[in-house]
Short mmCIF file of N, CA, C and O in Angstrom, two decimals:
data_model
loop_
_atom_site.label_atom_id
_atom_site.label_comp_id
_atom_site.label_asym_id
_atom_site.label_seq_id
_atom_site.Cartn_x
_atom_site.Cartn_y
_atom_site.Cartn_z
N UNK X 178 43.48 -122.58 146.63
CA UNK X 178 43.02 -121.08 146.88
C UNK X 178 43.20 -120.91 145.39
O UNK X 178 43.94 -120.47 144.92
N UNK X 179 41.71 -120.01 145.24
CA UNK X 179 41.27 -119.39 144.21
C UNK X 179 41.77 -117.99 143.98
O UNK X 179 41.21 -116.88 144.96
N UNK X 180 42.71 -117.19 143.11
CA UNK X 180 43.19 -115.72 142.87
C UNK X 180 42.63 -115.51 142.07
O UNK X 180 43.55 -114.15 141.91
N UNK X 181 41.41 -115.90 141.40
CA UNK X 181 40.90 -114.93 140.02
C UNK X 181 40.48 -113.58 140.49
O UNK X 181 39.41 -113.51 141.60
N UNK X 182 41.14 -112.45 140.36
CA UNK X 182 40.46 -110.88 140.61
C UNK X 182 39.26 -110.37 139.87
O UNK X 182 38.23 -109.66 140.39
N UNK X 183 39.59 -110.83 139.08
CA UNK X 183 38.65 -109.71 137.15
C UNK X 183 38.20 -111.14 136.58
O UNK X 183 38.90 -112.02 136.22
N UNK X 184 36.95 -111.09 136.34
CA UNK X 184 36.27 -112.01 135.32
C UNK X 184 35.25 -111.54 134.39
O UNK X 184 33.87 -110.90 135.16
N UNK X 185 35.41 -110.91 132.95
CA UNK X 185 34.22 -110.22 131.95
C UNK X 185 33.81 -111.13 131.31
O UNK X 185 34.79 -111.64 130.38
N UNK X 186 32.68 -111.57 131.05
CA UNK X 186 32.44 -111.91 129.61
C UNK X 186 31.56 -110.70 128.76
O UNK X 186 30.72 -111.11 127.40
N UNK X 187 31.88 -109.93 129.01
CA UNK X 187 31.01 -108.32 128.71
C UNK X 187 31.14 -108.61 126.92
O UNK X 187 31.92 -108.93 126.58
N UNK X 188 30.46 -108.27 126.46
CA UNK X 188 30.45 -107.58 124.75
C UNK X 188 29.69 -109.20 124.29
O UNK X 188 30.00 -109.36 122.78
N UNK X 189 29.97 -110.32 124.39
CA UNK X 189 29.77 -111.36 124.60
C UNK X 189 28.35 -111.68 123.87
O UNK X 189 27.78 -112.51 125.01
N UNK X 190 27.93 -112.13 123.02
CA UNK X 190 26.41 -112.36 122.21
C UNK X 190 26.35 -114.14 122.61
O UNK X 190 24.92 -114.77 122.57
N UNK X 191 27.42 -114.83 122.46
CA UNK X 191 27.26 -116.17 122.58
C UNK X 191 27.29 -116.85 124.39
O UNK X 191 26.57 -118.18 124.81
N UNK X 192 27.09 -115.84 125.07
CA UNK X 192 27.03 -116.46 126.64
C UNK X 192 25.42 -115.53 126.77
O UNK X 192 24.67 -115.02 126.79
N UNK X 193 24.70 -117.09 127.47
CA UNK X 193 23.20 -117.16 127.43
C UNK X 193 22.97 -118.00 128.54
O UNK X 193 23.39 -118.97 128.91
N UNK X 194 21.52 -117.88 128.52
CA UNK X 194 20.87 -118.69 130.07
C UNK X 194 21.37 -118.08 131.57
O UNK X 194 21.67 -116.73 131.34
N UNK X 195 21.46 -118.84 132.24
CA UNK X 195 21.45 -118.18 133.68
C UNK X 195 23.14 -117.89 133.61
O UNK X 195 23.79 -118.40 133.34
N UNK X 196 23.26 -117.43 135.31
CA UNK X 196 24.69 -117.01 135.27
C UNK X 196 25.41 -118.09 135.59
O UNK X 196 24.45 -119.33 136.77
N UNK X 197 26.21 -119.14 135.24
CA UNK X 197 26.49 -120.64 135.60
C UNK X 197 26.92 -120.45 137.02
O UNK X 197 27.61 -119.92 137.93
N UNK X 198 26.45 -121.55 137.78
CA UNK X 198 26.74 -122.01 138.85
C UNK X 198 28.33 -121.93 139.57
O UNK X 198 28.07 -121.11 140.19
N UNK X 199 29.07 -122.18 138.75
CA UNK X 199 30.54 -122.11 139.03
C UNK X 199 31.06 -120.84 139.58
O UNK X 199 32.06 -120.56 140.06
N UNK X 200 30.27 -119.70 139.16
CA UNK X 200 30.86 -118.26 139.16
C UNK X 200 31.01 -118.00 141.18
O UNK X 200 31.69 -117.88 141.18
N UNK X 201 29.74 -118.83 141.38
CA UNK X 201 30.09 -118.38 143.29
C UNK X 201 30.53 -119.39 143.96
O UNK X 201 30.67 -118.65 145.31
N UNK X 202 31.53 -119.90 143.50
CA UNK X 202 32.70 -120.24 143.99
C UNK X 202 33.85 -119.59 143.74
O UNK X 202 35.10 -120.15 144.31
N UNK X 203 33.87 -118.48 143.09
CA UNK X 203 34.97 -117.49 142.46
C UNK X 203 35.09 -116.54 143.76
O UNK X 203 35.30 -115.35 143.26
N UNK X 204 35.61 -117.28 144.85
CA UNK X 204 35.53 -116.56 146.17
C UNK X 204 36.52 -115.01 146.19
O UNK X 204 35.94 -113.71 146.92
N UNK X 205 37.61 -114.66 145.18
CA UNK X 205 38.49 -113.79 145.31
C UNK X 205 38.04 -112.81 144.30
O UNK X 205 38.71 -112.18 143.95
N UNK X 206 36.87 -113.40 143.87
CA UNK X 206 36.59 -112.15 142.74
C UNK X 206 36.38 -110.89 143.28
O UNK X 206 35.61 -110.25 144.32
N UNK X 207 37.35 -109.76 142.09
CA UNK X 207 36.77 -108.27 142.66
C UNK X 207 35.75 -107.32 141.69
O UNK X 207 35.11 -107.25 142.20
N UNK X 208 35.69 -108.22 140.32
CA UNK X 208 34.99 -107.27 139.14
C UNK X 208 34.65 -108.38 138.82
O UNK X 208 35.10 -109.24 138.41
N UNK X 209 33.16 -108.91 138.63
CA UNK X 209 32.31 -109.62 137.95
C UNK X 209 31.68 -108.90 136.35
O UNK X 209 30.57 -107.64 136.99
N UNK X 210 31.48 -108.88 135.53
CA UNK X 210 31.27 -108.48 134.23
C UNK X 210 30.48 -109.55 133.60
O UNK X 210 31.18 -110.06 132.94
N UNK X 211 29.35 -109.09 132.81
CA UNK X 211 28.43 -109.79 131.96
C UNK X 211 27.72 -108.87 131.36
O UNK X 211 26.38 -109.39 130.65
N UNK X 212 27.81 -107.35 131.12
CA UNK X 212 27.14 -106.27 130.24
C UNK X 212 26.99 -106.57 128.85
O UNK X 212 27.89 -107.80 128.16
N UNK X 213 26.33 -106.53 128.24
CA UNK X 213 25.85 -106.83 126.71
C UNK X 213 25.71 -108.56 126.56
O UNK X 213 26.53 -108.76 125.32
N UNK X 214 25.13 -109.23 127.13
CA UNK X 214 25.41 -110.89 127.09
C UNK X 214 23.54 -110.99 126.54
O UNK X 214 22.93 -110.26 127.08
N UNK X 215 23.70 -112.28 126.76
CA UNK X 215 22.04 -112.38 126.34
C UNK X 215 21.72 -113.78 127.92
O UNK X 215 21.05 -114.48 127.55
N UNK X 216 22.15 -112.93 128.64
CA UNK X 216 22.32 -114.10 130.24
C UNK X 216 20.55 -113.84 130.67
O UNK X 216 20.38 -112.52 130.39
N UNK X 217 20.16 -114.70 130.72
CA UNK X 217 18.13 -114.47 131.15
C UNK X 217 18.50 -114.96 133.02
O UNK X 217 19.00 -115.75 133.47
N UNK X 218 17.22 -115.00 133.51
CA UNK X 218 16.94 -115.40 134.82
C UNK X 218 16.82 -114.38 136.26
O UNK X 218 17.15 -113.29 135.57
N UNK X 219 16.96 -114.52 136.92
CA UNK X 219 17.30 -113.96 138.16
C UNK X 219 18.93 -113.94 138.61
O UNK X 219 19.66 -115.16 138.51
N UNK X 220 19.43 -113.03 139.53
CA UNK X 220 20.07 -113.22 140.23
C UNK X 220 20.43 -113.97 141.71
O UNK X 220 19.55 -113.53 142.32
N UNK X 221 21.04 -115.13 141.33
CA UNK X 221 20.53 -115.89 142.07
C UNK X 221 20.95 -115.35 144.12
O UNK X 221 21.81 -114.49 143.84
N UNK X 222 20.27 -115.52 145.10
CA UNK X 222 21.30 -115.24 146.39
C UNK X 222 22.89 -115.64 146.76
O UNK X 222 23.03 -115.24 147.29
N UNK X 223 23.19 -116.86 145.80
CA UNK X 223 24.48 -116.99 146.64
C UNK X 223 25.53 -115.80 145.57
O UNK X 223 27.09 -116.01 145.96
N UNK X 224 25.03 -114.88 145.37
CA UNK X 224 25.75 -113.78 145.01
C UNK X 224 26.95 -113.48 146.32
O UNK X 224 28.08 -112.96 146.02
N UNK X 225 26.33 -113.83 147.26
CA UNK X 225 26.67 -113.27 148.71
C UNK X 225 27.83 -114.16 148.52
O UNK X 225 28.55 -113.76 149.73
N UNK X 226 27.95 -115.19 148.23
CA UNK X 226 29.44 -115.97 148.75
C UNK X 226 31.41 -115.15 147.66
O UNK X 226 31.76 -115.07 148.52
N UNK X 227 30.31 -113.96 147.10
CA UNK X 227 31.42 -113.38 146.62
C UNK X 227 32.12 -112.13 147.42
O UNK X 227 31.69 -111.13 147.14
N UNK X 228 32.03 -112.43 148.43
CA UNK X 228 32.56 -111.61 149.82
C UNK X 228 33.56 -110.32 149.54
O UNK X 228 33.66 -109.16 149.70
N UNK X 229 34.69 -110.69 148.31
CA UNK X 229 35.64 -109.57 147.80
C UNK X 229 34.77 -108.58 146.71
O UNK X 229 35.59 -107.54 146.19
N UNK X 230 33.77 -109.03 145.95
CA UNK X 230 33.13 -108.38 145.07
C UNK X 230 33.12 -106.75 145.11
O UNK X 230 32.23 -106.53 146.53
N UNK X 231 33.40 -106.17 144.41
CA UNK X 231 33.70 -104.71 144.34
C UNK X 231 33.07 -103.88 143.39
O UNK X 231 32.22 -103.20 143.24
N UNK X 232 32.88 -104.78 142.39
CA UNK X 232 32.05 -103.99 140.89
C UNK X 232 31.46 -105.29 140.54
O UNK X 232 32.04 -106.23 140.15
N UNK X 233 29.91 -105.06 140.20
CA UNK X 233 28.96 -106.20 139.41
C UNK X 233 28.31 -105.50 138.11
O UNK X 233 27.88 -104.63 138.90
N UNK X 234 28.60 -106.01 137.53
CA UNK X 234 28.40 -105.21 136.43
C UNK X 234 27.08 -106.27 135.05
O UNK X 234 27.96 -106.70 134.33
N UNK X 235 26.10 -105.98 135.05
CA UNK X 235 25.39 -106.32 135.00
C UNK X 235 24.23 -106.00 133.45
O UNK X 235 22.88 -106.37 133.22
N UNK X 236 24.24 -104.61 133.60
CA UNK X 236 23.65 -103.78 132.61
C UNK X 236 23.54 -105.15 131.02
O UNK X 236 24.43 -105.48 130.62
N UNK X 237 22.39 -104.66 130.45
CA UNK X 237 22.22 -104.79 129.13
C UNK X 237 22.32 -106.36 128.58
O UNK X 237 23.04 -107.08 127.99
N UNK X 238 21.53 -106.87 129.94
CA UNK X 238 21.23 -108.46 130.03
C UNK X 238 19.41 -108.59 129.97
O UNK X 238 18.92 -107.90 129.69
N UNK X 239 19.12 -109.65 130.14
CA UNK X 239 17.94 -110.01 130.32
C UNK X 239 17.66 -110.69 132.02
O UNK X 239 16.61 -110.81 131.36
N UNK X 240 18.49 -110.33 132.50
CA UNK X 240 18.16 -110.77 133.73
C UNK X 240 16.86 -109.39 134.27
O UNK X 240 16.81 -108.66 133.84
N UNK X 241 16.38 -110.38 135.34
CA UNK X 241 14.99 -109.94 136.13
C UNK X 241 14.89 -110.21 137.47
O UNK X 241 15.43 -111.10 137.51
N UNK X 242 13.75 -109.59 137.79
CA UNK X 242 13.27 -109.80 139.28
C UNK X 242 14.40 -108.87 139.89
O UNK X 242 15.07 -108.23 139.99
N UNK X 243 13.93 -109.49 141.73
CA UNK X 243 14.48 -108.94 142.57
C UNK X 243 16.39 -108.66 142.95
O UNK X 243 16.55 -109.73 142.47
N UNK X 244 16.42 -107.56 143.28
CA UNK X 244 18.03 -107.53 143.94
C UNK X 244 18.26 -108.21 144.90
O UNK X 244 17.21 -108.08 145.85
N UNK X 245 19.03 -109.39 145.48
CA UNK X 245 19.17 -110.07 146.26
C UNK X 245 19.31 -109.54 147.25
O UNK X 245 20.35 -109.08 147.35
N UNK X 246 19.23 -109.98 148.34
CA UNK X 246 19.02 -108.98 149.57
C UNK X 246 21.25 -109.09 149.78
O UNK X 246 21.85 -108.08 150.70
N UNK X 247 21.63 -110.42 149.91
CA UNK X 247 23.03 -110.93 150.03
C UNK X 247 23.72 -109.85 149.27
O UNK X 247 24.66 -109.68 149.76
N UNK X 248 23.28 -109.11 148.13
CA UNK X 248 24.08 -108.09 147.93
C UNK X 248 24.61 -107.08 148.61
O UNK X 248 25.82 -106.70 148.82
N UNK X 249 23.71 -106.67 149.80
CA UNK X 249 23.67 -105.56 150.87
C UNK X 249 24.89 -105.74 151.86
O UNK X 249 25.79 -105.31 152.20
N UNK X 250 25.30 -107.22 151.91
CA UNK X 250 26.40 -107.65 152.58
C UNK X 250 27.81 -107.95 152.25
O UNK X 250 28.83 -107.79 152.53
N UNK X 251 27.78 -107.40 150.76
CA UNK X 251 29.39 -107.26 150.12
C UNK X 251 29.82 -105.88 150.20
O UNK X 251 29.36 -105.03 150.80
N UNK X 252 30.75 -105.50 150.07
CA UNK X 252 31.85 -104.30 150.19
C UNK X 252 31.16 -103.15 149.31
O UNK X 252 31.14 -103.49 148.46
#
């Protein structure tokens, strides 16, 4: 069972491209932070897999598009 509660890549300019697919398997995450990175693309609907997520920090990235409706189902 996965027990990782918090994951932050914030402030790391070496993080670029889309959000890595493996993140969506970390279902115990409560905090996910990618602020001040070079992430691009859209936030995928798989974010709904993170059912324990209480804090999502994505400011100062290059992400674009609509906010997935699956976010509304999170805590």
